[in-house]
Amino acid sequence: MSTRLQTKGKSKQSPDDKRARVVRCIRSLPSGMVSSYGAIASAAGWPGAARQVVQILRQVPGLPWHRVVGSGGAIKLQGENGAEQRFRLRLEGVTFRGARVDMKRHEFKFKSGHRAIR
DNA sequence: AGGGTGACGATCA
DNA sequence: ATGATCGCCACCC
Protein backbone atom coordinates (compact mmCIF):
# COMPACT_ATOMS: atom_id res chain seq x y z
CA MET A 1 0.00 0.00 0.00
CA SER A 2 1.09 3.47 -0.37
CA THR A 3 0.16 6.06 2.18
CA ARG A 4 -2.70 4.19 3.62
CA LEU A 5 -2.30 4.34 7.42
CA GLN A 6 -5.40 2.40 8.36
CA THR A 7 -6.13 3.82 11.73
CA LYS A 8 -9.78 4.56 11.47
CA GLY A 9 -12.34 2.04 10.52
CA LYS A 10 -14.91 4.41 9.27
CA SER A 11 -18.16 2.86 8.33
CA LYS A 12 -18.02 4.92 5.17
CA GLN A 13 -14.96 5.37 3.02
CA SER A 14 -11.72 7.07 3.71
CA PRO A 15 -11.52 10.57 2.30
CA ASP A 16 -8.58 9.31 0.29
CA ASP A 17 -10.60 6.72 -1.56
CA LYS A 18 -13.20 9.22 -2.58
CA ARG A 19 -10.49 11.54 -3.75
CA ALA A 20 -8.82 8.78 -5.71
CA ARG A 21 -12.03 7.98 -7.55
CA VAL A 22 -12.61 11.59 -8.41
CA VAL A 23 -9.10 11.82 -9.76
CA ARG A 24 -9.64 8.74 -11.89
CA CYS A 25 -12.82 10.15 -13.37
CA ILE A 26 -11.11 13.39 -14.26
CA ARG A 27 -8.16 11.62 -15.79
CA SER A 28 -10.51 9.53 -17.90
CA LEU A 29 -11.86 12.56 -19.71
CA PRO A 30 -10.81 12.27 -23.34
CA SER A 31 -9.55 15.22 -25.29
CA GLY A 32 -12.40 17.22 -26.72
CA MET A 33 -14.83 16.09 -24.05
CA VAL A 34 -15.84 17.72 -20.79
CA SER A 35 -17.83 17.00 -17.67
CA SER A 36 -19.15 19.08 -14.81
CA TYR A 37 -17.98 19.28 -11.22
CA GLY A 38 -21.21 17.78 -9.99
CA ALA A 39 -21.35 15.05 -12.61
CA ILE A 40 -17.84 13.97 -11.74
CA ALA A 41 -18.66 13.86 -8.07
CA SER A 42 -21.65 11.63 -8.79
CA ALA A 43 -19.74 9.44 -11.20
CA ALA A 44 -17.16 8.95 -8.48
CA GLY A 45 -19.90 7.78 -6.16
CA TRP A 46 -19.80 10.94 -4.12
CA PRO A 47 -22.88 12.96 -5.06
CA GLY A 48 -23.09 16.48 -3.75
CA ALA A 49 -19.34 16.90 -3.57
CA ALA A 50 -18.91 19.28 -6.49
CA ARG A 51 -16.94 21.64 -4.28
CA GLN A 52 -14.56 18.91 -3.31
CA VAL A 53 -13.99 18.18 -6.98
CA VAL A 54 -12.88 21.76 -7.30
CA GLN A 55 -10.51 21.45 -4.41
CA ILE A 56 -9.00 18.30 -5.89
CA LEU A 57 -8.58 19.99 -9.25
CA ARG A 58 -6.64 22.71 -7.55
CA GLN A 59 -4.32 20.56 -5.57
CA VAL A 60 -3.61 17.58 -7.79
CA PRO A 61 -1.13 18.54 -10.51
CA GLY A 62 -1.30 17.10 -13.99
CA LEU A 63 -5.05 16.74 -14.26
CA PRO A 64 -6.89 17.86 -17.41
CA TRP A 65 -8.52 20.60 -15.33
CA HIS A 66 -9.74 22.52 -18.35
CA ARG A 67 -12.10 19.66 -19.22
CA VAL A 68 -14.15 20.24 -16.09
CA VAL A 69 -16.81 22.89 -16.30
CA GLY A 70 -19.86 24.01 -14.42
CA SER A 71 -23.34 22.62 -14.80
CA GLY A 72 -24.73 23.23 -18.26
CA GLY A 73 -21.28 23.85 -19.68
CA ALA A 74 -20.60 27.09 -17.86
CA ILE A 75 -17.00 28.23 -17.50
CA LYS A 76 -16.66 29.01 -13.82
CA LEU A 77 -13.12 30.32 -13.74
CA GLN A 78 -12.92 34.08 -13.82
CA GLY A 79 -10.78 36.43 -15.87
CA GLU A 80 -7.55 35.14 -17.34
CA ASN A 81 -8.10 31.69 -15.98
CA GLY A 82 -11.43 31.39 -17.69
CA ALA A 83 -9.91 32.67 -20.90
CA GLU A 84 -7.23 30.03 -20.76
CA GLN A 85 -9.75 27.31 -20.15
CA ARG A 86 -11.79 28.32 -23.19
CA PHE A 87 -8.60 28.54 -25.19
CA ARG A 88 -7.48 25.06 -24.25
CA LEU A 89 -10.90 23.62 -24.93
CA ARG A 90 -11.07 25.18 -28.35
CA LEU A 91 -7.67 23.72 -29.13
CA GLU A 92 -9.21 20.33 -28.52
CA GLY A 93 -12.10 21.07 -30.82
CA VAL A 94 -14.69 21.90 -28.19
CA THR A 95 -17.37 24.24 -29.48
CA PHE A 96 -19.41 26.75 -27.54
CA ARG A 97 -22.93 27.95 -27.59
CA GLY A 98 -22.60 31.51 -26.41
CA ALA A 99 -20.57 31.51 -23.21
CA ARG A 100 -20.94 27.84 -22.52
CA VAL A 101 -19.63 24.60 -23.81
CA ASP A 102 -22.01 22.86 -26.18
CA MET A 103 -22.73 19.99 -23.85
CA LYS A 104 -24.93 18.31 -26.41
CA ARG A 105 -21.80 17.48 -28.30
CA HIS A 106 -19.01 17.48 -25.76
CA GLU A 107 -20.33 16.17 -22.50
CA PHE A 108 -18.55 12.97 -21.58
CA LYS A 109 -20.79 10.21 -20.25
CA PHE A 110 -19.17 8.10 -17.58
CA LYS A 111 -19.90 4.45 -17.63
CA SER A 112 -22.58 3.69 -15.08
CA GLY A 113 -20.25 1.62 -13.04
CA HIS A 114 -17.70 3.90 -11.55
CA ARG A 115 -19.14 3.46 -8.14
CA ALA A 116 -17.33 2.91 -4.95
CA ILE A 117 -18.89 -0.02 -3.21
CA ARG A 118 -20.31 -2.80 -5.21
C1' DA B 1 -16.46 24.20 18.84
C1' DG B 2 -17.61 27.99 15.68
C1' DG B 3 -17.43 30.63 11.69
C1' DG B 4 -15.72 31.88 7.01
C1' DT B 5 -14.68 30.29 2.31
C1' DG B 6 -15.00 28.22 -2.47
C1' DA B 7 -13.30 26.91 -10.24
C1' DC B 8 -20.71 24.14 -7.16
C1' DG B 9 -25.83 23.27 -8.01
C1' DA B 10 -30.86 23.63 -7.96
C1' DT B 11 -34.61 26.69 -7.40
C1' DC B 12 -37.24 31.02 -7.35
C1' DA B 13 -38.23 35.96 -7.98
C1' DA C 1 -30.40 36.07 -18.23
C1' DT C 2 -29.29 37.82 -13.41
C1' DG C 3 -29.10 37.84 -8.54
C1' DA C 4 -30.47 35.97 -4.01
C1' DT C 5 -30.93 31.76 -1.10
C1' DC C 6 -30.15 27.51 0.58
C1' DG C 7 -28.02 22.93 0.65
C1' DC C 8 -23.70 20.60 0.19
C1' DC C 9 -18.67 19.05 1.85
C1' DA C 10 -14.09 19.69 3.37
C1' DC C 11 -10.54 22.84 4.71
C1' DC C 12 -8.52 26.56 7.47
C1' DC C 13 -8.18 29.46 10.99
GROMACS .gro file of C-alpha atoms (C1' of nucleotides) in nm:
model
  144
    1MET     CA    1   0.000   0.000   0.000
    2SER     CA    2   0.109   0.347  -0.037
    3THR     CA    3   0.016   0.606   0.218
    4ARG     CA    4  -0.270   0.419   0.362
    5LEU     CA    5  -0.230   0.434   0.742
    6GLN     CA    6  -0.540   0.240   0.836
    7THR     CA    7  -0.613   0.382   1.173
    8LYS     CA    8  -0.978   0.456   1.147
    9GLY     CA    9  -1.234   0.204   1.052
   10LYS     CA   10  -1.491   0.441   0.927
   11SER     CA   11  -1.816   0.286   0.833
   12LYS     CA   12  -1.802   0.492   0.517
   13GLN     CA   13  -1.496   0.537   0.302
   14SER     CA   14  -1.172   0.707   0.371
   15PRO     CA   15  -1.152   1.057   0.230
   16ASP     CA   16  -0.858   0.931   0.029
   17ASP     CA   17  -1.060   0.672  -0.156
   18LYS     CA   18  -1.320   0.922  -0.258
   19ARG     CA   19  -1.049   1.154  -0.375
   20ALA     CA   20  -0.882   0.878  -0.571
   21ARG     CA   21  -1.203   0.798  -0.755
   22VAL     CA   22  -1.261   1.159  -0.841
   23VAL     CA   23  -0.910   1.182  -0.976
   24ARG     CA   24  -0.964   0.874  -1.189
   25CYS     CA   25  -1.282   1.015  -1.337
   26ILE     CA   26  -1.111   1.339  -1.426
   27ARG     CA   27  -0.816   1.162  -1.579
   28SER     CA   28  -1.051   0.953  -1.790
   29LEU     CA   29  -1.186   1.256  -1.971
   30PRO     CA   30  -1.081   1.227  -2.334
   31SER     CA   31  -0.955   1.522  -2.529
   32GLY     CA   32  -1.240   1.722  -2.672
   33MET     CA   33  -1.483   1.609  -2.405
   34VAL     CA   34  -1.584   1.772  -2.079
   35SER     CA   35  -1.783   1.700  -1.767
   36SER     CA   36  -1.915   1.908  -1.481
   37TYR     CA   37  -1.798   1.928  -1.122
   38GLY     CA   38  -2.121   1.778  -0.999
   39ALA     CA   39  -2.135   1.505  -1.261
   40ILE     CA   40  -1.784   1.397  -1.174
   41ALA     CA   41  -1.866   1.386  -0.807
   42SER     CA   42  -2.165   1.163  -0.879
   43ALA     CA   43  -1.974   0.944  -1.120
   44ALA     CA   44  -1.716   0.895  -0.848
   45GLY     CA   45  -1.990   0.778  -0.616
   46TRP     CA   46  -1.980   1.094  -0.412
   47PRO     CA   47  -2.288   1.296  -0.506
   48GLY     CA   48  -2.309   1.648  -0.375
   49ALA     CA   49  -1.934   1.690  -0.357
   50ALA     CA   50  -1.891   1.928  -0.649
   51ARG     CA   51  -1.694   2.164  -0.428
   52GLN     CA   52  -1.456   1.891  -0.331
   53VAL     CA   53  -1.399   1.818  -0.698
   54VAL     CA   54  -1.288   2.176  -0.730
   55GLN     CA   55  -1.051   2.145  -0.441
   56ILE     CA   56  -0.900   1.830  -0.589
   57LEU     CA   57  -0.858   1.999  -0.925
   58ARG     CA   58  -0.664   2.271  -0.755
   59GLN     CA   59  -0.432   2.056  -0.557
   60VAL     CA   60  -0.361   1.758  -0.779
   61PRO     CA   61  -0.113   1.854  -1.051
   62GLY     CA   62  -0.130   1.710  -1.399
   63LEU     CA   63  -0.505   1.674  -1.426
   64PRO     CA   64  -0.689   1.786  -1.741
   65TRP     CA   65  -0.852   2.060  -1.533
   66HIS     CA   66  -0.974   2.252  -1.835
   67ARG     CA   67  -1.210   1.966  -1.922
   68VAL     CA   68  -1.415   2.024  -1.609
   69VAL     CA   69  -1.681   2.289  -1.630
   70GLY     CA   70  -1.986   2.401  -1.442
   71SER     CA   71  -2.334   2.262  -1.480
   72GLY     CA   72  -2.473   2.323  -1.826
   73GLY     CA   73  -2.128   2.385  -1.968
   74ALA     CA   74  -2.060   2.709  -1.786
   75ILE     CA   75  -1.700   2.823  -1.750
   76LYS     CA   76  -1.666   2.901  -1.382
   77LEU     CA   77  -1.312   3.032  -1.374
   78GLN     CA   78  -1.292   3.408  -1.382
   79GLY     CA   79  -1.078   3.643  -1.587
   80GLU     CA   80  -0.755   3.514  -1.734
   81ASN     CA   81  -0.810   3.169  -1.598
   82GLY     CA   82  -1.143   3.139  -1.769
   83ALA     CA   83  -0.991   3.267  -2.090
   84GLU     CA   84  -0.723   3.003  -2.076
   85GLN     CA   85  -0.975   2.731  -2.015
   86ARG     CA   86  -1.179   2.832  -2.319
   87PHE     CA   87  -0.860   2.854  -2.519
   88ARG     CA   88  -0.748   2.506  -2.425
   89LEU     CA   89  -1.090   2.362  -2.493
   90ARG     CA   90  -1.107   2.518  -2.835
   91LEU     CA   91  -0.767   2.372  -2.913
   92GLU     CA   92  -0.921   2.033  -2.852
   93GLY     CA   93  -1.210   2.107  -3.082
   94VAL     CA   94  -1.469   2.190  -2.819
   95THR     CA   95  -1.737   2.424  -2.948
   96PHE     CA   96  -1.941   2.675  -2.754
   97ARG     CA   97  -2.293   2.795  -2.759
   98GLY     CA   98  -2.260   3.151  -2.641
   99ALA     CA   99  -2.057   3.151  -2.321
  100ARG     CA  100  -2.094   2.784  -2.252
  101VAL     CA  101  -1.963   2.460  -2.381
  102ASP     CA  102  -2.201   2.286  -2.618
  103MET     CA  103  -2.273   1.999  -2.385
  104LYS     CA  104  -2.493   1.831  -2.641
  105ARG     CA  105  -2.180   1.748  -2.830
  106HIS     CA  106  -1.901   1.748  -2.576
  107GLU     CA  107  -2.033   1.617  -2.250
  108PHE     CA  108  -1.855   1.297  -2.158
  109LYS     CA  109  -2.079   1.021  -2.025
  110PHE     CA  110  -1.917   0.810  -1.758
  111LYS     CA  111  -1.990   0.445  -1.763
  112SER     CA  112  -2.258   0.369  -1.508
  113GLY     CA  113  -2.025   0.162  -1.304
  114HIS     CA  114  -1.770   0.390  -1.155
  115ARG     CA  115  -1.914   0.346  -0.814
  116ALA     CA  116  -1.733   0.291  -0.495
  117ILE     CA  117  -1.889  -0.002  -0.321
  118ARG     CA  118  -2.031  -0.280  -0.521
  119DA     C1'  119  -1.646   2.420   1.884
  120DG     C1'  120  -1.761   2.799   1.568
  121DG     C1'  121  -1.743   3.063   1.169
  122DG     C1'  122  -1.572   3.188   0.701
  123DT     C1'  123  -1.468   3.029   0.231
  124DG     C1'  124  -1.500   2.822  -0.247
  125DA     C1'  125  -1.330   2.691  -1.024
  126DC     C1'  126  -2.071   2.414  -0.716
  127DG     C1'  127  -2.583   2.327  -0.801
  128DA     C1'  128  -3.086   2.363  -0.796
  129DT     C1'  129  -3.461   2.669  -0.740
  130DC     C1'  130  -3.724   3.102  -0.735
  131DA     C1'  131  -3.823   3.596  -0.798
  132DA     C1'  132  -3.040   3.607  -1.823
  133DT     C1'  133  -2.929   3.782  -1.341
  134DG     C1'  134  -2.910   3.784  -0.854
  135DA     C1'  135  -3.047   3.597  -0.401
  136DT     C1'  136  -3.093   3.176  -0.110
  137DC     C1'  137  -3.015   2.751   0.058
  138DG     C1'  138  -2.802   2.293   0.065
  139DC     C1'  139  -2.370   2.060   0.019
  140DC     C1'  140  -1.867   1.905   0.185
  141DA     C1'  141  -1.409   1.969   0.337
  142DC     C1'  142  -1.054   2.284   0.471
  143DC     C1'  143  -0.852   2.656   0.747
  144DC     C1'  144  -0.818   2.946   1.099
   0.00000   0.00000   0.00000
